[in-house]
PDB file of C-alpha atoms in Angstrom:
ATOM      1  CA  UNK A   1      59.803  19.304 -42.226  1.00 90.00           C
ATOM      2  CA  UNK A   2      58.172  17.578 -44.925  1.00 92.00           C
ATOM      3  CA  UNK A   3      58.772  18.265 -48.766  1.00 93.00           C
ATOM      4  CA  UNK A   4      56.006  17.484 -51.353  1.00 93.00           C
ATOM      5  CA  UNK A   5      57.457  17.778 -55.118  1.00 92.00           C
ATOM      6  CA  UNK A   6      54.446  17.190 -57.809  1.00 92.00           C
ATOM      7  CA  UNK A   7      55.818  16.262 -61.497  1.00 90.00           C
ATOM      8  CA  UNK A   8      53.733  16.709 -64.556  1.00 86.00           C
ATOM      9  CA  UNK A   9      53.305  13.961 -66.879  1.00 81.00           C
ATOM     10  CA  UNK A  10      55.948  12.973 -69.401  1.00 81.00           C
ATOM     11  CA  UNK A  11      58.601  14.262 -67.044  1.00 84.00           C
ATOM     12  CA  UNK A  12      61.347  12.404 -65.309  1.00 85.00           C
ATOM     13  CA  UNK A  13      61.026  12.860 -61.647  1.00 90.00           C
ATOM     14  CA  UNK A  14      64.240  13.337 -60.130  1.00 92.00           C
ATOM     15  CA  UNK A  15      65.123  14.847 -56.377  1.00 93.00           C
ATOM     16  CA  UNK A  16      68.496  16.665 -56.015  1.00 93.00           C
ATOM     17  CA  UNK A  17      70.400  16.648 -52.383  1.00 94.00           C
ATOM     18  CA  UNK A  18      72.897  19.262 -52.497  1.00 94.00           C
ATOM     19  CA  UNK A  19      74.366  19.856 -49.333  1.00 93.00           C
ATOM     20  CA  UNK A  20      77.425  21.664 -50.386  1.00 92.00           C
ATOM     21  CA  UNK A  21      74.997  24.979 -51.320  1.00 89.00           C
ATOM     22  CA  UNK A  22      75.591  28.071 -49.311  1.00 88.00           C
ATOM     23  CA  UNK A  23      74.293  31.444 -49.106  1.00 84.00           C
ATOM     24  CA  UNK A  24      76.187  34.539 -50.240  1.00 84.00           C
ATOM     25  CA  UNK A  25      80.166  34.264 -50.799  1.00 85.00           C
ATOM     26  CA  UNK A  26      79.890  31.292 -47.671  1.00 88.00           C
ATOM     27  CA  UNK A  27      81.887  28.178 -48.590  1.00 92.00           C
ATOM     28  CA  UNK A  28      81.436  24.649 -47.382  1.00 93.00           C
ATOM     29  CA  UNK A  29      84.242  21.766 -46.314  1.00 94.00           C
ATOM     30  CA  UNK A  30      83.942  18.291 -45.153  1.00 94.00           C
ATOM     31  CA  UNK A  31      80.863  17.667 -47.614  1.00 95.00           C
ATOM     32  CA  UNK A  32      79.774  14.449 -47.822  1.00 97.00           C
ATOM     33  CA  UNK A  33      76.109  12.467 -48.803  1.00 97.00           C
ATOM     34  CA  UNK A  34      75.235   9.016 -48.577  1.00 97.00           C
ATOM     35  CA  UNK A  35      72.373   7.440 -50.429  1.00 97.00           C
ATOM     36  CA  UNK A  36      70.839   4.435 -48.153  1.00 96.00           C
ATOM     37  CA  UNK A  37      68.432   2.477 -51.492  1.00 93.00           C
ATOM     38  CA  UNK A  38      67.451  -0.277 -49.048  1.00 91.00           C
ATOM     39  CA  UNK A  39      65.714   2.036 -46.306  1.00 92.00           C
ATOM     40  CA  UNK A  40      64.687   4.508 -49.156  1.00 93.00           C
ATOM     41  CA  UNK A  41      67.020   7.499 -47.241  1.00 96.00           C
ATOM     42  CA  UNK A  42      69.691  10.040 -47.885  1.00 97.00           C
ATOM     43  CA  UNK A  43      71.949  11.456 -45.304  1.00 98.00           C
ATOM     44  CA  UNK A  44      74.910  13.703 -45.121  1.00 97.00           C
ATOM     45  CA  UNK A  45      76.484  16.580 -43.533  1.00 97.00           C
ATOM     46  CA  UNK A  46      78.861  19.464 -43.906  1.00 96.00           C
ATOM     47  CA  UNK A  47      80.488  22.494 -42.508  1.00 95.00           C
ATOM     48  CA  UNK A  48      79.081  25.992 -43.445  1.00 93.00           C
ATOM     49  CA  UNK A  49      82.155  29.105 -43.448  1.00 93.00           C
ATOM     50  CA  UNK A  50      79.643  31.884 -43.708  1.00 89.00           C
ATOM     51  CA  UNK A  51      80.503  35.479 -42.978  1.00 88.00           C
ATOM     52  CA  UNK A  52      80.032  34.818 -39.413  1.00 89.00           C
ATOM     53  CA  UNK A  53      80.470  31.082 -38.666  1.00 90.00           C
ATOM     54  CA  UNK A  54      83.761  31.082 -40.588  1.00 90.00           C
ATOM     55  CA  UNK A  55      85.132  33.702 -38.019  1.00 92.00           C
ATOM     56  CA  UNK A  56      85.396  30.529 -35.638  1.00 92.00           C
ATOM     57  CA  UNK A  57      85.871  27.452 -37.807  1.00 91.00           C
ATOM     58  CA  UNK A  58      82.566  26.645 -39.528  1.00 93.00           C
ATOM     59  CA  UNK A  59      79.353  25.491 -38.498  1.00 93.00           C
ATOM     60  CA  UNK A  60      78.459  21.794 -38.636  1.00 95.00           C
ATOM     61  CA  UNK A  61      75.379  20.771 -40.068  1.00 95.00           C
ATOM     62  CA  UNK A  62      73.235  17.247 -40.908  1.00 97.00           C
ATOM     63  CA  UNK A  63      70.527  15.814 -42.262  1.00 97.00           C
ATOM     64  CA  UNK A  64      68.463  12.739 -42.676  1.00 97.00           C
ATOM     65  CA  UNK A  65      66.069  12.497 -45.713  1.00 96.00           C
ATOM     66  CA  UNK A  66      63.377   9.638 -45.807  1.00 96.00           C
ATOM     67  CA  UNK A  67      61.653   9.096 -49.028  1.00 93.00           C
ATOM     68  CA  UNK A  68      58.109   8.046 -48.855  1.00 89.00           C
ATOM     69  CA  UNK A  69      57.859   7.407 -52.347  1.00 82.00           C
ATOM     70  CA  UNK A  70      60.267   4.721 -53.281  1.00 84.00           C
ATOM     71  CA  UNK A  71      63.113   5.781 -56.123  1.00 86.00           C
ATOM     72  CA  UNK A  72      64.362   3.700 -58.965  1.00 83.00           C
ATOM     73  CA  UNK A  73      67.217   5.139 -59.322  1.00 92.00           C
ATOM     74  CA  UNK A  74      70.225   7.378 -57.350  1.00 96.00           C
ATOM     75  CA  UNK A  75      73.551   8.530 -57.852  1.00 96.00           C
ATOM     76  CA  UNK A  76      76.081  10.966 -57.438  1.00 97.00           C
ATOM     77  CA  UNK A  77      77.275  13.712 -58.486  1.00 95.00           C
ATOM     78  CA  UNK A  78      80.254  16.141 -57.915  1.00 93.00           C
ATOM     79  CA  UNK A  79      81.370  19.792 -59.911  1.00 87.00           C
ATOM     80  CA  UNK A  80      78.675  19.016 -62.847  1.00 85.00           C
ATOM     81  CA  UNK A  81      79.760  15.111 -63.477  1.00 92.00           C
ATOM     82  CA  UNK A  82      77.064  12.339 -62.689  1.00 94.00           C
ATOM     83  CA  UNK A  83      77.942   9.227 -60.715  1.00 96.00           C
ATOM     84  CA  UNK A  84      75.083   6.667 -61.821  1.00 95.00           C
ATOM     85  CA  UNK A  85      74.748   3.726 -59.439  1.00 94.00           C
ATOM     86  CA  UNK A  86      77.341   5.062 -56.579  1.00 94.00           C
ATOM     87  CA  UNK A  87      75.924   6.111 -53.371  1.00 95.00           C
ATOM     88  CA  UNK A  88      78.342   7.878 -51.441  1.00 95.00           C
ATOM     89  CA  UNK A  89      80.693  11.316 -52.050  1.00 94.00           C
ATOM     90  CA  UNK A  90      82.737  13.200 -50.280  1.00 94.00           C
ATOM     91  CA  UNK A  91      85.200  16.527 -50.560  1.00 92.00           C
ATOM     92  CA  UNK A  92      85.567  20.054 -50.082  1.00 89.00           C
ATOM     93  CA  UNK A  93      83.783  20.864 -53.510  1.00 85.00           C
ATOM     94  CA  UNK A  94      79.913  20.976 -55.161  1.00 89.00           C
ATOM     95  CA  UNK A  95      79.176  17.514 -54.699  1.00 95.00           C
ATOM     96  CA  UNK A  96      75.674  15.833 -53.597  1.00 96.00           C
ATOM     97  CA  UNK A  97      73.009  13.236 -54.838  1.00 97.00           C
ATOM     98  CA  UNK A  98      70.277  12.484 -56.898  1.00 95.00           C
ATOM     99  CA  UNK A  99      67.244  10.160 -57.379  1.00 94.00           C
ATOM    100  CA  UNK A 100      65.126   9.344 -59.852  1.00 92.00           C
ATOM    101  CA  UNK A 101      61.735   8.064 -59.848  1.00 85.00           C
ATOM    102  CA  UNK A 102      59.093   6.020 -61.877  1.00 75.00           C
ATOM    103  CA  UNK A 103      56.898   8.157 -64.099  1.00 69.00           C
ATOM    104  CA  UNK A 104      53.499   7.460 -64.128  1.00 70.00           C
ATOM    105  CA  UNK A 105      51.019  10.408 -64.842  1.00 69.00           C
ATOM    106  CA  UNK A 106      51.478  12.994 -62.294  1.00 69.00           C
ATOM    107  CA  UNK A 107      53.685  11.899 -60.215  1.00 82.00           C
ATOM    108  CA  UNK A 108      53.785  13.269 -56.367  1.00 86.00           C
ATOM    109  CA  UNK A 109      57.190  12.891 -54.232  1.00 89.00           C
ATOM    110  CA  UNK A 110      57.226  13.108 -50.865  1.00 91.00           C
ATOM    111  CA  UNK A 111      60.292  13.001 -48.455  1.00 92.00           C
ATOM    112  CA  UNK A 112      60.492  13.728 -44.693  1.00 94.00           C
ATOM    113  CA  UNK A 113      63.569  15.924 -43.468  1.00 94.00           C
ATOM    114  CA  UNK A 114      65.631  16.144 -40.165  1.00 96.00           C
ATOM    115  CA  UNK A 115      68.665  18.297 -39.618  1.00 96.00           C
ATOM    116  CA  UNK A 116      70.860  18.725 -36.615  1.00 97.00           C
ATOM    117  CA  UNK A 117      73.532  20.200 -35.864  1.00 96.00           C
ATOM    118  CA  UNK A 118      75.434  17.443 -33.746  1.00 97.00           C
ATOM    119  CA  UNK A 119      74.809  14.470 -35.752  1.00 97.00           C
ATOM    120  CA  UNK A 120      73.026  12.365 -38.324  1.00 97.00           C
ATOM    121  CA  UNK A 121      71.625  10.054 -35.471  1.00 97.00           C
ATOM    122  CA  UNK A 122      70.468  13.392 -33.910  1.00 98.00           C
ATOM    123  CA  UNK A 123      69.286  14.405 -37.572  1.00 98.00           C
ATOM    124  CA  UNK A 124      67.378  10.764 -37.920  1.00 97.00           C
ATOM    125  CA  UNK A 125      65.697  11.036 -34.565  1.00 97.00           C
ATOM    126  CA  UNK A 126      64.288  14.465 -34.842  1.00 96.00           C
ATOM    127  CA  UNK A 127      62.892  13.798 -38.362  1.00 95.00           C
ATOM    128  CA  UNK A 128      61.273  10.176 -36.682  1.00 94.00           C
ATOM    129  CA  UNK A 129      59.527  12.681 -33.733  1.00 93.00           C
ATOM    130  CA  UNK A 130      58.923  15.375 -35.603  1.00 90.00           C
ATOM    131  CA  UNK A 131      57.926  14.348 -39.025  1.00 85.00           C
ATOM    132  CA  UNK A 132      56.659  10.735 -38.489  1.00 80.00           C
ATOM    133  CA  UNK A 133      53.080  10.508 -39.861  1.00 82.00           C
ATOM    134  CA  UNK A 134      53.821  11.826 -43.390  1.00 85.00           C
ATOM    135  CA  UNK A 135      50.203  13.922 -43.736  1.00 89.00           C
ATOM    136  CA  UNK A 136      51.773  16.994 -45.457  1.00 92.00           C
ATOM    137  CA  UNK A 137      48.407  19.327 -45.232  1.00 93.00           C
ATOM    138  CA  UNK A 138      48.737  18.191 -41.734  1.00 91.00           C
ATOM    139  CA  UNK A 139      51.913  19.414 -41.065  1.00 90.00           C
ATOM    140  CA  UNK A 140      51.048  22.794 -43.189  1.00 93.00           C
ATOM    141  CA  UNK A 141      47.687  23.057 -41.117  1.00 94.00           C
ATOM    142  CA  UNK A 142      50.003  22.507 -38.030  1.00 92.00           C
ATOM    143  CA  UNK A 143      52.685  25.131 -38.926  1.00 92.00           C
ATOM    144  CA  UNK A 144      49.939  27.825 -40.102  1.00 95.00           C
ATOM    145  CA  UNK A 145      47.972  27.501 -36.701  1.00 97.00           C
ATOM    146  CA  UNK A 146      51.067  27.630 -34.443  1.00 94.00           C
ATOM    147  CA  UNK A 147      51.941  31.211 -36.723  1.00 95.00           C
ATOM    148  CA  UNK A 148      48.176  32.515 -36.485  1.00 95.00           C
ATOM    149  CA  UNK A 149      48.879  32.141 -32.447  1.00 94.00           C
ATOM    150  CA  UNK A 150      52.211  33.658 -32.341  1.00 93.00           C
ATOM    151  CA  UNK A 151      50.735  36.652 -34.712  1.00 94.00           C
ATOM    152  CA  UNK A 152      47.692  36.871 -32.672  1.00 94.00           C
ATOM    153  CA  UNK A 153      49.473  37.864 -29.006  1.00 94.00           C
ATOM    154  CA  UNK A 154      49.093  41.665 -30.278  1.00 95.00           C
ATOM    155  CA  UNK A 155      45.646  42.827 -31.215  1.00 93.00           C
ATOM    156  CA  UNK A 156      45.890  46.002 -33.496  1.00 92.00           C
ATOM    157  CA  UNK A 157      42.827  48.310 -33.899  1.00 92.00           C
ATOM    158  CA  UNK A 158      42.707  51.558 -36.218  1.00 93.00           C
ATOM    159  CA  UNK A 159      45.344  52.571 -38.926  1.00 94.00           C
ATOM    160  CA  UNK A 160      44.766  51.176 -42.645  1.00 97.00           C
ATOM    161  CA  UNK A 161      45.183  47.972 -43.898  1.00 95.00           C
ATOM    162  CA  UNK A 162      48.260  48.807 -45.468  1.00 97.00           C
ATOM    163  CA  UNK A 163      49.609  49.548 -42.172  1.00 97.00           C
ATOM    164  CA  UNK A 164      48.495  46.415 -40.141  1.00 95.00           C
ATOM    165  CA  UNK A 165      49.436  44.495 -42.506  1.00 95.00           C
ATOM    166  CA  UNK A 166      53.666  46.065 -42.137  1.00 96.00           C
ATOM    167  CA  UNK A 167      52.699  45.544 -38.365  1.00 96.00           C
ATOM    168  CA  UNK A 168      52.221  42.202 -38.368  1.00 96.00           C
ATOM    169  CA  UNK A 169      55.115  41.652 -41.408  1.00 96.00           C
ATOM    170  CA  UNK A 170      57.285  43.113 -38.465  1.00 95.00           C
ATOM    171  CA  UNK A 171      55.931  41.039 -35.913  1.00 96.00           C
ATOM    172  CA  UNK A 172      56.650  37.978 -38.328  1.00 95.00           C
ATOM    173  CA  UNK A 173      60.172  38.884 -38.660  1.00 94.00           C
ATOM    174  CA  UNK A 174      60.574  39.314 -34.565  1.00 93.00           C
ATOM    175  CA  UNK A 175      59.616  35.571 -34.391  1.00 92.00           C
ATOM    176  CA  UNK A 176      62.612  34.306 -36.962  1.00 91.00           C
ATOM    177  CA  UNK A 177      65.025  34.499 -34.287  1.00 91.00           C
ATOM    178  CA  UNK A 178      67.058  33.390 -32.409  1.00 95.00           C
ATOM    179  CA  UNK A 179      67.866  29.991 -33.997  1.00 94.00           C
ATOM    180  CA  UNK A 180      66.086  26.944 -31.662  1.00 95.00           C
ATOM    181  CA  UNK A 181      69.490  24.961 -31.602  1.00 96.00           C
ATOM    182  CA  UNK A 182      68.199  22.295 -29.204  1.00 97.00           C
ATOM    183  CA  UNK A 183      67.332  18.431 -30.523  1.00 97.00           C
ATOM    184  CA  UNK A 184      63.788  17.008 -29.261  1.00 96.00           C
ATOM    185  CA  UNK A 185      65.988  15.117 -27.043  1.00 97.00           C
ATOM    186  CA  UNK A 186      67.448  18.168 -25.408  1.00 97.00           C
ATOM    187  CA  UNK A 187      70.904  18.232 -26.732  1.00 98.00           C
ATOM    188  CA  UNK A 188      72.714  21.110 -28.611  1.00 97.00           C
ATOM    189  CA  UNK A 189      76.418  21.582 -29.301  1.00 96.00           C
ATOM    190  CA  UNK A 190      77.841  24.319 -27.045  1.00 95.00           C
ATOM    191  CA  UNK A 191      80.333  26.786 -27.437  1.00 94.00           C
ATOM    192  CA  UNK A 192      83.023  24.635 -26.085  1.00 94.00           C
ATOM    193  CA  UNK A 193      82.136  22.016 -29.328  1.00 92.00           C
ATOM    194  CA  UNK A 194      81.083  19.679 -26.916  1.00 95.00           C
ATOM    195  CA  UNK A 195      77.660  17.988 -26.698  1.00 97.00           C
ATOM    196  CA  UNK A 196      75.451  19.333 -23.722  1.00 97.00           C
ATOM    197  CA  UNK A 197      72.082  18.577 -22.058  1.00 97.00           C
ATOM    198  CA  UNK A 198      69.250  21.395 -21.570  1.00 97.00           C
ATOM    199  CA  UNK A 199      67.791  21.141 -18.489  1.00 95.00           C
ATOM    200  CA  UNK A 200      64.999  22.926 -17.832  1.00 95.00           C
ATOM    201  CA  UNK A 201      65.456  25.113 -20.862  1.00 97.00           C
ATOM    202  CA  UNK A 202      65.345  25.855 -24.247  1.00 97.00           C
ATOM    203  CA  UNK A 203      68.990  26.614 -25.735  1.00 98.00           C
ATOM    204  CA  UNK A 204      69.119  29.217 -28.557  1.00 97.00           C
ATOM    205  CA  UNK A 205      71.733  30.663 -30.688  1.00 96.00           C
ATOM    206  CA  UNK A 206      72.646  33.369 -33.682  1.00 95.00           C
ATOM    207  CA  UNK A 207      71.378  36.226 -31.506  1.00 95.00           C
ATOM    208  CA  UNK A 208      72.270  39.405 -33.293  1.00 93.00           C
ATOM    209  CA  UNK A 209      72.973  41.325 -29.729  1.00 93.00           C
ATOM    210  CA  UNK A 210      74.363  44.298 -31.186  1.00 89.00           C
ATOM    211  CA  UNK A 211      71.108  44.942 -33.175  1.00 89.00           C
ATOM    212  CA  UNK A 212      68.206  43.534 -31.235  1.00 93.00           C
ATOM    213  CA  UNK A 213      69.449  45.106 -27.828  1.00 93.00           C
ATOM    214  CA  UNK A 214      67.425  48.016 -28.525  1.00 92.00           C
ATOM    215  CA  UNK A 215      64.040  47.036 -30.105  1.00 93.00           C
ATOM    216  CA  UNK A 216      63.591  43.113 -30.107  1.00 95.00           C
ATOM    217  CA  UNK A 217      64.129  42.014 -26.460  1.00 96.00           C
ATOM    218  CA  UNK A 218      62.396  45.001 -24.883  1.00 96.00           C
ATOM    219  CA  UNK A 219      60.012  43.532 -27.098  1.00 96.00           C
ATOM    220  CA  UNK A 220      60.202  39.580 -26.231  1.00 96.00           C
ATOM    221  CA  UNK A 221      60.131  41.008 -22.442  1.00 96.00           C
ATOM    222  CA  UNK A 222      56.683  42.401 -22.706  1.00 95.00           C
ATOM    223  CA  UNK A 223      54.910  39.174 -25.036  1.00 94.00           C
ATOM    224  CA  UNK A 224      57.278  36.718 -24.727  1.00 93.00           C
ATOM    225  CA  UNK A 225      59.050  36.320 -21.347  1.00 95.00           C
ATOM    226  CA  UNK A 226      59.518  32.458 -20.938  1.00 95.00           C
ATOM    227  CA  UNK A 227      61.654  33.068 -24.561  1.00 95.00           C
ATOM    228  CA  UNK A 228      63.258  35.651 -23.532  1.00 97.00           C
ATOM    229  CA  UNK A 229      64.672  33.766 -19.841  1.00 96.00           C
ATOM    230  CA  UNK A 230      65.436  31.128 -22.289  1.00 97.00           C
ATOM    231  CA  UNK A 231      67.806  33.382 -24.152  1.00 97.00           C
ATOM    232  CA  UNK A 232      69.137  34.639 -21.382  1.00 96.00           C
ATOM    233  CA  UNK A 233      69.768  30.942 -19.741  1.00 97.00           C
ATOM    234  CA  UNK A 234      71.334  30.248 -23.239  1.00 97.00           C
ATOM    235  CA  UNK A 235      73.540  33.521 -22.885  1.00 96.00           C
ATOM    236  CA  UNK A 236      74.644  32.227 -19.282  1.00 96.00           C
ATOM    237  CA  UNK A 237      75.584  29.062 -20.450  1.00 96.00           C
ATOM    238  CA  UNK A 238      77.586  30.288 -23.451  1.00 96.00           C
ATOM    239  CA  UNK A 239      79.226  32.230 -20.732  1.00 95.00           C
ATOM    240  CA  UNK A 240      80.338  29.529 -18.798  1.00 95.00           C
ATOM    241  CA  UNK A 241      81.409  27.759 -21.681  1.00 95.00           C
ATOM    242  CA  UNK A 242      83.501  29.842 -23.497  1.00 92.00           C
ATOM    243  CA  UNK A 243      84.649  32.101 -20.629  1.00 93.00           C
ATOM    244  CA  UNK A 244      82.584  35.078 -22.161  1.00 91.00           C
ATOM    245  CA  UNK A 245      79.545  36.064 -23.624  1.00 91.00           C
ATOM    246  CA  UNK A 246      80.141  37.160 -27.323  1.00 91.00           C
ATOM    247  CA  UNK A 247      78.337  40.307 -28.813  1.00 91.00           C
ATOM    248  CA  UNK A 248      77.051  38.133 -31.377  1.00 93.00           C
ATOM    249  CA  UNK A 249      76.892  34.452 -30.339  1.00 94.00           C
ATOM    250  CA  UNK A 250      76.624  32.422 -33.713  1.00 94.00           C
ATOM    251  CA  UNK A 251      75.815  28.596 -34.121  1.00 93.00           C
ATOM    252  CA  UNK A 252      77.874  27.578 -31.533  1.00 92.00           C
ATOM    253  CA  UNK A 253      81.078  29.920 -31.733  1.00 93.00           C
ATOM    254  CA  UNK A 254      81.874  33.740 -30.909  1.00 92.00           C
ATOM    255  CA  UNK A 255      82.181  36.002 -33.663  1.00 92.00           C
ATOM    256  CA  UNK A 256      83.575  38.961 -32.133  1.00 89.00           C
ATOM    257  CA  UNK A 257      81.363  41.027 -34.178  1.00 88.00           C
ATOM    258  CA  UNK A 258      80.291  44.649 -33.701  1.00 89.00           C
ATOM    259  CA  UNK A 259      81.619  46.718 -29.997  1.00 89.00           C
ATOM    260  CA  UNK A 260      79.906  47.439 -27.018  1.00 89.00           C
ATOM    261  CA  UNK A 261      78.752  45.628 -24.833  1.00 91.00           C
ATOM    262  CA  UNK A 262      74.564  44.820 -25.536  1.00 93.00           C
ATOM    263  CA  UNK A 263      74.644  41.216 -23.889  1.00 94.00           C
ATOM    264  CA  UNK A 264      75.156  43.361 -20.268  1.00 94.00           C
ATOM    265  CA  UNK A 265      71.787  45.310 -21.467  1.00 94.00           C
ATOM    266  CA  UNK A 266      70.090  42.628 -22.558  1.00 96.00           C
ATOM    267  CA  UNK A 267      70.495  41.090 -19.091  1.00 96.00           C
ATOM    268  CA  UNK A 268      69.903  43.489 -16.959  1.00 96.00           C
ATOM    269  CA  UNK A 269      66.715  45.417 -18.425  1.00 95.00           C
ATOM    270  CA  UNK A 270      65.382  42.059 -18.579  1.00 95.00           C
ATOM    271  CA  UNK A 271      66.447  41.260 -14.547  1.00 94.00           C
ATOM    272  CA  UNK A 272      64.750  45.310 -13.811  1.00 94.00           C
ATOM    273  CA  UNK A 273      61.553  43.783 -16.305  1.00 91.00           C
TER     274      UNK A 273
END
């Protein structure tokens, strides 16, 4: 993705990196940033214990930020206490990184961002493919068309505006997830924690099995079929790597959450589809 931060005049513009942040009462380990000054970067990684990736050791996540507007200034900082002039941090607590820029009127910041979930090479590379030319109404123009065609495989006639418009909110949400978990080279870490190649596929993970069994892949059969084989493929080959397929396959580890068996239903009304 690409960020765009405007600053009014007067102001100092700084850019905080804070890869230790998690959602709800998640924790994070292994933190660690490194400011690059020379190639105008920041990169870094972690491991994310969330409700449902600490259930099978955390999930490992990094990134690659490119600056397009060059910084003055960076540091650290770790539990509230700035680092000035020190580019790298590391520990299990808040810790991340800052830079500052020169202020002259308004001030516009722009930075490119990769993330992957095998490596910061992997990080770097999608950012480079995906994010390269640095036209941020572009990219916006980009993302809105590719939503206005997703939105636009159901055609709804009649009802109120009110209700079309909690239609399409719901169809919205259906396209969320799964989680793509594959690079633009076609790697993604499998449940095994070893690096694998998609052939022929798209690989996908967090699917919420328990839940979506009974509404969102009867669903994804009827107006999105090439999806849903891929999250079926990506079902098979959690199977074969972890012996099993997991109710509710998360990141790249089993969570054992929920009972039944919705995977098996999944599968087969698709097959019968």
């Amino acid at each position: 993705g690409i960020h765009r931060y405007t600053f009014p005049a007067g102001t100092q513009p700084t850019v905080l990196i804070d890869p230790s942040a998690v959602l709800g009462e998640g924790t994070a380990s292994n933190v660690w940033i490194e400011v690059l000054p020379d190639g105008q970067e920041i990169v870094g990684g972690m491991t994310n214990h969330g409700s449902l990736s600490g259930r099978y050791g955390g999930q490992p996540i990094y990134f690659s930020a490119l600056f397009k507007t060059p910084f003055d200034r960076f540091g650290v900082f770790s539990d509230g206490q700035l680092f000035p002039d020190q580019s790298t941090m590391s520990g299990d607590e808040r810790l991340g990184a800052y830079v500052q820029l020169e202020a002259s009127g308004d001030t516009r910041v722009e930075l490119a961002m990769g993330i992957s979930y095998i490596s910061v090479d992997q990080a770097r590379l999608n950012r480079e493919l995906e994010a390269s030319d640095w036209n941020f109404d572009a990219v916006r123009a980009d993302a809105e068309a590719v939503w206005a065609d997703a939105l636009s495989v159901i055609d709804v006639e009649g009802g109120t505006d009110l209700e079309r418009r909690v239609f399409y909110s719901a169809l919205y949400h259906t396209q969320m997830m799964p989680t793509l978990y594959t690079d633009v080279n076609g790697l993604y870490p499998g449940f095994d924690r070893q690096t694998h190649q998609a052939e022929g596929f798209t690989y996908y993970t967090d699917l919420s099995l328990w839940d979506t069994f009974r509404t969102l892949h009867p669903l994804l059969n009827l107006i999105a079929p090439d999806r849903q084989g891929d999250l079926i493929t990506s079902m098979l080959h959690m199977h074969a790597q972890a012996g099993f397929i997991d109710r509710w396959p998360q990141g790249n580890g089993p969570t054992g959450c929920m009972v039944g068996d919705s995977p098996a239903i999944v599968i087969a009304e698709s097959y019968l589809k």
